[in-house]
Amino acid sequence: MKAHRRALLTGLLATPFLARAQSAPPQPLERLREPGPVTLTEQQLAQRFTASPAPAGPPGQWEARAHLPLPRSEMAWATAARGRMHVIGGYGEQRVNRPYHHVYDPDADAWEIAPPLPLGANHVAVAATEDTVYAFGGFVQQNRDPHREAFAFDLSSKSWRSLAPLPRARGAAGLAIVDGMLHLIGGAQGNADRHSISWHEVYDPKADRWEARPDMPGFPLDHKGVVVVEGRIHVIGGRINTFATNVGHHRVYLPASGKWEDRTPMPTPRSGHGAVLLAGRIWCMGGEETNKVFGQLESYDPATDSWTSHAPMLTPRHGLGAAVLGNRIHVAGGGVVFGGGIQSSIHEAFTPA
Amino acid sequence: MKPSRPPEALPRRGALLLAGGVLAAGASWLAWPRAAAPGFGPLHLGMTRAEALRALGPAALPAPLCGGVEGVLFDWPDPALHPRPVPAMAMFAATEARLSEMEASLSHPDGGLGLAEWQAMVAAQREEMARRLGTTPQPGPAEEDAMGAARHWRFAAAGAEVTLASRWMRRSGAGYTRLHWLAAGQEAVITG
């Protein structure tokens, strides 16, 4: 009876509002696939930071290239194989678990929509050999709730296959290939209790098997940069749990001895940045922090253990895809404000001086 | 001492008010929806943006999107559907700013589920949704969607279509399940 009385009373009060609501015609939604325009507020534009504390080096030059097929972010990261860049997974179309697989051909300055990742996710760890693109783990929710799936894309047959699952679910990990072995380092695990991890596990593609390695020393980190230089794995920057606690730490793993060594930290502590190897130097660009989106481009010389700054990105971004094609660094997509709210299809390429 | 007037059994004004109230109540009864608008947690389709954000609390941050659409991500505990707080997303058409579409993830990405366990889990989720919506689901198309889900069920709810889609990964034993609500007459922004 009580429920009936309440319904009756509510109905009585709501009648005029219901009538008004029912008379409103449905508005058609525009497809989110359209690129924009996205107009940033002054407050959002104020998030952009491009000044580097590193000594200035030759600036080099950025130029705009063909846009991604649609706005994306939180790919973290991209990889190159056979002279083409593969950008996999991430946010897009107001979803956080997209299976996108876009491939860029620099000769044609055009993107191809390749067979999608078998499971949509963000912050998928990627790396490639000449024959295969690997995609390990990732989050199925907004920067949390990782999965254990591991996939390989065969470049000849253009098809994905499942590999032995990760020993433990994680996302935002770094993936590097040394001597045919795939090293999966750090990242984050958990859902409501999401936190960074120090795990180091190695996948052997010939045996389709995983092996554990001792944890990465120091702080657990996710959203970091991982680059291989002469058989050594450089782990650069990243965050401890959140982008409010970014680091500039720079450590090197020596697979032959299993030891870790410290190197000169990255001048701009950041996470969600890109990191690539070009002309013997490591190049780090973009990234985010609380209320900040970075455009700094800083390069590291392993021979002198020192950092230099260069021309900043035309559009500061984070959660981007970066890869080297020929003598250029290509940076595609990414968030133009901190956090995962606004994606972009922007694609810019950098040529060192 | 002046004697007080005896109370009237039913004053004329009161009788008119009562009659008017009965008429208005009857009209509202006819206008009252037969079933509650489909939705998840404190939200239901057709809610205004302001109502939805008030219900979710200050932690919910709507994101402006391209294409004139706005969305908000939120977590809501729903033990009958999932043991953990359920991540969900609500979308608003910009012009009317009413909740037109929603999605919730009932996934178990950690893995370790056997095929029978996954099937039982999805069956329980399907039965729970059928109970809430008061309608029997119909099997959807057998072909895989963008999520790779090969199992689909559609609930024809009042003023909306509700879909449950699920997949199971053989090697890791992970299950991925999503619930999708679309208000009648609206174009889906969330696909696959």
XYZ file of C-alpha atoms in Angstrom:
545
model
C 0.000 0.000 0.000
C 2.808 2.333 0.987
C 4.492 1.828 -2.372
C 1.247 2.493 -4.214
C 0.678 5.689 -2.246
C 4.209 6.843 -2.989
C 3.835 6.040 -6.691
C 0.490 7.838 -6.825
C 1.854 10.901 -5.087
C 4.988 10.967 -7.222
C 2.913 10.517 -10.339
C 0.639 13.357 -9.334
C 3.563 15.674 -8.824
C 5.441 14.493 -11.882
C 2.590 14.537 -14.412
C 3.434 17.903 -15.983
C 7.132 17.025 -16.146
C 6.442 13.617 -17.686
C 4.228 15.152 -20.313
C 6.938 17.683 -21.176
C 9.634 14.999 -21.313
C 7.600 12.751 -23.604
C 6.926 15.581 -26.043
C 10.668 16.267 -26.596
C 11.771 14.812 -29.933
C 14.834 12.501 -29.795
C 17.973 14.213 -31.002
C 20.155 12.267 -33.425
C 23.675 11.698 -32.184
C 26.600 12.498 -34.366
C 29.033 9.669 -34.735
C 32.042 9.956 -32.458
C 34.118 8.727 -35.349
C 34.148 12.291 -36.643
C 37.401 13.999 -35.680
C 36.037 17.116 -34.108
C 36.576 19.943 -33.840
C 37.591 19.740 -30.234
C 37.927 23.186 -28.756
C 40.074 23.427 -25.662
C 39.294 25.922 -22.938
C 41.913 28.401 -21.740
C 42.274 26.311 -18.608
C 42.966 23.211 -20.715
C 45.426 25.064 -22.955
C 47.237 26.190 -19.808
C 48.081 22.544 -19.113
C 50.646 22.552 -21.922
C 54.307 22.580 -20.870
C 57.238 22.494 -23.268
C 60.215 23.982 -21.389
C 62.963 21.458 -20.681
C 65.650 21.887 -17.997
C 68.117 19.967 -20.202
C 70.821 21.831 -22.147
C 69.616 22.796 -25.598
C 70.822 20.689 -28.485
C 70.152 20.970 -32.205
C 66.415 21.696 -32.395
C 65.468 19.482 -35.327
C 62.091 19.861 -36.972
C 58.520 18.645 -36.476
C 55.989 18.437 -39.258
C 52.350 17.351 -39.461
C 51.612 14.032 -41.134
C 48.402 12.201 -42.095
C 45.941 12.040 -39.196
C 45.025 8.728 -37.593
C 41.723 7.361 -38.940
C 40.033 8.552 -35.714
C 40.920 10.226 -32.401
C 42.644 7.875 -29.952
C 44.657 7.952 -26.745
C 46.121 5.666 -24.079
C 47.635 3.411 -26.729
C 50.922 3.420 -24.897
C 52.609 2.495 -27.151
C 53.364 1.875 -30.832
C 55.889 -0.273 -32.615
C 57.481 -0.433 -36.043
C 57.889 -3.440 -38.309
C 58.936 -3.649 -41.954
C 59.086 0.144 -42.180
C 55.502 0.714 -40.980
C 54.140 1.905 -37.642
C 51.510 -0.173 -35.798
C 49.296 1.675 -33.271
C 47.254 -0.780 -31.226
C 44.365 -0.541 -28.726
C 43.568 2.393 -26.436
C 40.669 4.789 -25.896
C 38.439 6.041 -28.679
C 34.782 6.614 -29.534
C 34.159 7.164 -25.795
C 35.222 3.594 -25.072
C 38.272 2.613 -23.107
C 38.751 -0.870 -24.531
C 39.158 -0.446 -28.255
C 40.792 -3.115 -30.428
C 42.049 -0.637 -33.061
C 45.026 -1.628 -35.147
C 46.085 1.189 -37.442
C 49.169 0.860 -39.626
C 50.993 3.857 -41.101
C 52.865 3.734 -44.383
C 55.358 6.651 -44.508
C 55.878 6.409 -48.264
C 52.188 6.930 -48.973
C 51.631 9.113 -45.874
C 48.485 7.048 -45.292
C 46.924 4.819 -42.646
C 45.563 1.328 -43.173
C 42.953 -0.192 -40.885
C 44.464 -3.584 -40.103
C 42.796 -6.627 -38.483
C 41.789 -5.560 -34.953
C 43.385 -6.823 -31.779
C 41.427 -9.911 -30.642
C 40.612 -8.227 -27.339
C 40.127 -4.477 -26.968
C 42.196 -2.863 -24.201
C 44.176 0.227 -23.318
C 47.851 0.495 -22.364
C 48.733 -2.650 -24.288
C 52.467 -3.426 -24.284
C 53.707 -3.798 -27.860
C 56.948 -4.726 -29.608
C 57.855 -6.220 -32.968
C 60.333 -8.404 -34.819
C 60.637 -8.412 -38.601
C 57.867 -11.034 -38.822
C 55.593 -10.482 -35.861
C 53.933 -7.729 -33.825
C 53.361 -8.699 -30.196
C 50.637 -7.225 -27.964
C 50.680 -8.200 -24.298
C 48.156 -7.483 -21.544
C 46.449 -4.119 -21.102
C 43.521 -2.753 -19.151
C 39.900 -3.485 -20.024
C 38.624 -0.633 -17.845
C 39.780 2.964 -17.555
C 43.513 2.518 -16.798
C 42.801 -0.475 -14.535
C 41.497 -4.042 -14.469
C 44.216 -5.681 -16.583
C 43.896 -8.925 -18.513
C 46.308 -11.811 -19.108
C 45.948 -12.247 -22.851
C 48.972 -12.263 -25.143
C 48.609 -11.972 -28.901
C 50.872 -12.106 -31.945
C 50.123 -10.559 -35.348
C 51.765 -12.353 -38.234
C 52.869 -9.744 -40.768
C 52.745 -12.180 -43.692
C 49.324 -13.741 -43.102
C 47.986 -10.535 -41.492
C 46.272 -12.493 -38.757
C 46.337 -12.560 -34.941
C 46.856 -15.631 -32.801
C 46.749 -16.248 -29.049
C 49.949 -16.975 -27.166
C 50.507 -18.446 -23.713
C 48.741 -16.011 -21.323
C 50.794 -13.722 -19.091
C 51.602 -15.373 -15.746
C 49.857 -12.427 -14.040
C 47.418 -9.880 -15.429
C 48.885 -6.405 -15.968
C 48.661 -3.306 -18.098
C 50.859 -0.282 -18.892
C 53.937 -2.522 -18.851
C 57.072 -2.017 -20.921
C 57.898 -4.608 -23.591
C 61.367 -5.004 -25.112
C 62.921 -7.685 -27.313
C 66.519 -8.801 -26.731
C 67.999 -11.833 -28.514
C 64.534 -13.019 -29.510
C 63.220 -13.003 -25.926
C 60.407 -10.631 -24.919
C 60.937 -8.848 -21.611
C 57.751 -7.561 -19.956
C 58.714 -5.096 -17.239
C 56.683 -3.230 -14.619
C 53.198 -1.899 -15.267
C 50.196 -1.935 -12.992
C 47.777 -4.508 -11.631
C 44.433 -4.456 -9.841
C 41.046 -2.862 -10.128
C 39.854 -0.802 -7.147
C 43.293 -1.402 -5.628
C 45.196 -0.577 -8.824
C 48.907 -0.067 -8.170
C 52.258 -0.126 -9.926
C 54.342 -3.297 -9.981
C 58.008 -4.250 -10.439
C 57.448 -7.622 -12.112
C 59.868 -8.766 -14.785
C 58.791 -11.770 -16.843
C 60.240 -13.077 -20.079
C 58.368 -14.749 -22.940
C 60.129 -17.214 -25.208
C 58.229 -17.238 -28.535
C 59.893 -20.468 -29.709
C 58.691 -22.411 -26.681
C 55.490 -20.346 -26.174
C 56.453 -20.178 -22.510
C 56.973 -17.597 -19.767
C 59.839 -17.397 -17.262
C 60.080 -15.197 -14.174
C 63.018 -12.860 -13.555
C 63.864 -11.008 -10.326
C 61.750 -7.884 -9.876
C 62.968 -4.544 -11.206
C 64.769 -2.851 -8.284
C 63.581 0.404 -6.721
C 60.092 1.791 -7.096
C 57.414 -0.128 -8.974
C 56.538 1.844 -12.130
C 53.964 1.978 -14.886
C 53.492 4.262 -17.914
C 57.256 4.343 -18.454
C 59.470 4.297 -21.538
C 61.391 1.141 -22.501
C 64.095 1.160 -25.178
C 66.734 -1.404 -26.181
C 70.230 -0.080 -26.947
C 72.938 -2.595 -27.871
C 71.226 -5.446 -26.036
C 70.536 -3.420 -22.891
C 67.053 -2.420 -21.782
C 66.667 1.212 -20.694
C 63.662 1.882 -18.430
C 62.963 5.617 -18.309
C 60.520 7.731 -16.320
C 57.006 6.576 -15.482
C 54.780 6.865 -12.471
C 54.344 5.283 -9.070
C 50.620 4.465 -9.025
C 49.423 7.853 -10.349
C 50.677 10.728 -12.496
C 50.855 12.786 -9.312
C 53.987 10.783 -8.495
C 55.995 10.791 -11.705
C 59.683 9.988 -11.758
C 62.579 10.715 -14.082
C 64.413 7.530 -13.025
C 66.538 5.880 -15.645
C 67.703 2.308 -15.130
C 69.349 -0.192 -17.428
C 68.870 -3.969 -17.397
C 71.730 -6.112 -18.653
C 70.191 -9.422 -19.783
C 73.536 -11.223 -19.922
C 74.274 -10.674 -16.224
C 70.724 -10.083 -14.974
C 71.946 -6.877 -13.277
C 70.355 -3.445 -13.137
C 72.364 -0.206 -13.262
C 71.393 3.451 -12.771
C 71.837 6.083 -15.445
C 71.325 9.861 -15.524
C 67.600 10.548 -14.962
C 65.403 12.043 -17.645
C 65.386 15.845 -17.116
C 61.583 16.148 -17.183
C 59.985 13.561 -14.861
C 56.857 12.310 -16.631
C 54.700 9.329 -17.495
C 52.654 8.305 -20.507
C 55.461 9.564 -22.743
C 56.985 8.010 -25.839
C 60.530 6.603 -25.992
C 62.355 5.446 -29.120
C 65.881 4.815 -30.422
C 67.155 6.820 -33.399
C 70.715 7.406 -34.555
C 72.180 5.883 -31.392
C 70.229 8.175 -29.068
C 67.121 7.585 -26.951
C 64.395 10.160 -27.610
C 61.610 10.813 -25.081
C 58.620 13.009 -25.919
C 55.230 13.988 -24.493
C 53.699 12.652 -21.293
C 51.531 13.964 -18.490
C 51.372 14.975 -14.857
C 48.608 16.406 -12.670
C 47.225 19.385 -14.610
C 50.055 19.136 -17.153
C 50.551 17.780 -20.639
C 54.143 17.715 -21.815
C 55.560 18.533 -25.230
C 59.247 18.311 -24.321
C 61.520 16.304 -26.589
C 64.671 15.194 -24.769
C 67.352 12.860 -26.078
C 69.862 10.683 -24.237
C 73.333 9.809 -25.438
C 74.385 6.418 -23.999
C 78.039 7.153 -24.768
C 78.179 10.247 -22.544
C 75.294 9.368 -20.183
C 73.801 12.833 -20.753
C 70.544 14.439 -21.885
C 69.822 17.216 -24.386
C 66.621 19.080 -25.253
C 65.258 19.655 -28.751
C 62.299 21.314 -30.485
C 59.134 20.475 -28.542
C 56.216 18.648 -30.116
C 53.864 20.858 -32.121
C 50.986 19.546 -29.981
C 51.807 18.324 -26.441
C 50.193 14.950 -25.832
C 50.355 11.832 -23.663
C 49.243 8.219 -24.075
C 50.560 8.431 -27.615
C 52.077 6.013 -30.086
C 55.696 6.697 -31.050
C 57.932 4.765 -33.440
C 60.893 5.335 -35.720
C 60.421 4.969 -39.476
C 63.504 5.695 -41.563
C 65.194 8.756 -40.094
C 62.049 10.195 -38.504
C 60.233 9.776 -35.199
C 56.483 9.472 -35.766
C 54.129 10.342 -32.904
C 50.446 9.539 -33.450
C 47.311 10.147 -31.388
C 47.273 10.792 -27.659
C 45.412 12.886 -25.118
C 45.659 16.659 -25.493
C 44.627 17.329 -21.884
C 45.801 15.393 -18.841
C 43.754 12.286 -18.090
C 41.753 10.256 -20.563
C 39.019 12.766 -21.386
C 39.953 14.004 -24.847
C 41.560 11.935 -27.597
C 43.250 13.184 -30.744
C 44.067 11.908 -34.215
C 47.074 14.224 -34.511
C 50.169 12.728 -36.135
C 53.458 14.595 -36.181
C 56.914 13.498 -37.319
C 60.298 14.728 -36.055
C 63.497 14.856 -38.073
C 66.694 15.395 -36.030
C 69.004 18.199 -37.147
C -19.756 31.830 26.892
C -20.332 31.683 23.197
C -20.967 28.120 21.988
C -18.557 26.922 19.332
C -19.896 26.004 15.893
C -20.308 22.275 15.363
C -17.718 20.994 12.850
C -19.024 20.294 9.359
C -18.823 16.644 8.364
C -17.362 17.476 4.946
C -16.752 21.122 4.110
C -17.659 22.111 0.575
C -14.137 23.352 -0.212
C -12.610 20.135 1.123
C -14.945 18.017 -0.957
C -13.952 19.898 -4.112
C -10.260 19.548 -3.315
C -10.675 15.815 -2.729
C -12.557 15.322 -5.986
C -9.884 17.270 -7.875
C -7.173 15.256 -6.228
C -8.849 11.970 -7.199
C -9.121 13.117 -10.813
C -5.478 14.215 -10.909
C -4.370 10.977 -9.263
C -6.320 8.972 -11.829
C -4.667 10.876 -14.660
C -1.238 10.363 -13.165
C -1.941 6.641 -12.700
C -2.681 6.374 -16.414
C 0.465 8.339 -17.259
C 2.704 6.321 -14.884
C 5.012 3.963 -16.773
C 4.179 0.284 -16.363
C 7.844 -0.541 -15.686
C 10.699 1.581 -14.379
C 12.979 2.996 -17.089
C 15.885 0.573 -17.677
C 19.181 1.559 -16.236
C 22.003 0.733 -13.910
C 22.821 1.815 -10.380
C 21.180 5.161 -9.644
C 20.809 6.022 -13.340
C 18.080 5.257 -15.814
C 17.556 6.154 -19.440
C 15.847 9.489 -19.970
C 17.323 11.121 -16.868
C 18.569 14.621 -17.380
C 22.291 15.260 -17.178
C 21.831 17.276 -13.993
C 19.803 14.529 -12.315
C 22.345 11.876 -13.289
C 25.331 13.833 -12.021
C 23.536 14.611 -8.776
C 22.802 10.896 -8.312
C 26.402 9.896 -8.991
C 27.911 12.485 -6.673
C 30.839 14.873 -7.082
C 33.349 12.161 -8.046
C 31.640 11.661 -11.415
C 33.284 13.851 -14.040
C 31.528 14.100 -17.401
C 33.853 14.329 -20.375
C 33.101 16.611 -23.304
C 33.446 14.650 -26.517
C 33.632 15.417 -30.152
C 30.448 14.875 -32.105
C 28.270 16.706 -29.604
C 28.091 13.878 -27.107
C 29.116 13.779 -23.471
C 29.901 10.750 -21.334
C 30.590 9.967 -17.713
C 32.328 6.924 -16.272
C 31.350 5.627 -12.863
C 31.577 2.523 -10.691
C 28.582 1.095 -8.910
C 28.358 -1.941 -6.621
C 25.797 -4.469 -7.843
C 26.522 -7.786 -6.072
C 23.730 -9.589 -7.912
C 25.543 -9.013 -11.202
C 29.220 -8.924 -10.253
C 31.301 -9.435 -7.105
C 33.234 -6.179 -7.677
C 31.961 -2.635 -8.232
C 30.795 -2.552 -11.839
C 32.456 -0.022 -14.175
C 29.782 1.693 -16.201
C 29.466 4.543 -18.663
C 26.528 6.827 -19.301
C 26.172 8.983 -22.398
C 24.170 12.119 -22.978
C 22.995 13.585 -26.227
C 24.221 17.165 -26.083
C 21.119 18.994 -27.215
C 18.646 17.539 -24.763
C 21.338 16.354 -22.325
C 19.291 13.295 -21.427
C 20.750 9.892 -20.692
C 20.338 8.001 -23.956
C 22.788 5.137 -23.731
C 24.668 3.167 -21.086
C 27.138 0.335 -20.847
C 28.368 -1.715 -17.899
C 31.200 -4.231 -17.826
C 30.650 -7.525 -16.027
C 34.005 -8.895 -17.187
C 36.330 -11.261 -15.311
C 39.620 -10.410 -17.023
C 41.879 -12.148 -14.491
C 41.021 -15.503 -16.051
C 40.956 -18.957 -14.526
C 37.332 -19.699 -15.428
C 36.449 -23.021 -16.992
C 33.967 -23.014 -19.875
C 31.197 -24.386 -17.660
C 31.940 -21.787 -14.966
C 31.767 -18.966 -17.496
C 28.526 -20.290 -18.969
C 26.976 -20.576 -15.509
C 28.099 -17.047 -14.606
C 26.609 -15.520 -17.749
C 23.406 -17.518 -17.308
C 23.033 -16.116 -13.792
C 23.618 -12.548 -15.076
C 21.079 -13.115 -17.839
C 18.467 -14.413 -15.406
C 19.043 -11.466 -13.085
C 18.530 -9.004 -15.944
C 15.418 -10.877 -17.088
C 14.021 -10.616 -13.564
C 14.766 -6.869 -13.333
C 13.396 -6.030 -16.742
C 10.452 -8.423 -16.538
C 11.101 -9.773 -19.990
C 12.605 -12.889 -21.506
C 15.790 -12.358 -23.540
C 15.976 -13.477 -27.129
C 19.237 -14.858 -28.553
C 20.941 -12.298 -30.791
C 22.933 -12.829 -33.990
C 25.535 -15.578 -33.856
C 28.264 -13.581 -35.599
C 31.032 -11.971 -33.546
C 30.838 -8.271 -32.772
C 33.808 -5.879 -32.435
C 34.413 -7.182 -28.910
C 34.626 -10.709 -30.293
C 31.516 -11.734 -28.380
C 29.707 -14.592 -30.034
C 26.918 -14.897 -27.448
C 24.275 -12.153 -27.454
C 20.908 -11.814 -25.782
C 18.430 -8.997 -26.367
C 15.848 -7.826 -23.856
C 12.984 -5.784 -25.282
C 12.510 -3.500 -22.286
C 10.073 -0.603 -21.971
C 11.402 2.279 -24.065
C 14.789 0.680 -24.634
C 16.736 -2.231 -25.993
C 19.063 -3.955 -23.555
C 21.774 -6.310 -24.794
C 23.996 -8.739 -22.923
C 27.041 -9.892 -24.896
C 29.787 -12.185 -23.700
C 32.888 -14.057 -24.751
C 35.285 -16.505 -23.160
C 39.036 -16.778 -23.797
C 40.128 -20.382 -23.935
C 43.809 -20.055 -22.998
C 43.480 -17.723 -20.033
C 39.938 -18.637 -18.983
C 38.923 -14.968 -18.826
C 35.339 -13.864 -19.410
C 34.300 -10.563 -21.009
C 30.693 -9.540 -20.636
C 29.000 -6.238 -21.316
C 25.512 -4.901 -20.735
C 24.279 -2.222 -23.093
C 21.199 -0.033 -22.833
C 19.939 2.083 -25.724
C 16.912 4.333 -25.423
C 14.226 3.753 -28.052
C 14.609 6.044 -31.037
C 18.271 6.867 -30.293
C 21.257 6.115 -32.465
C 23.901 3.990 -30.735
C 27.233 5.700 -30.175
C 28.685 2.616 -28.502
C 29.135 -0.107 -31.073
C 30.718 -3.500 -30.748
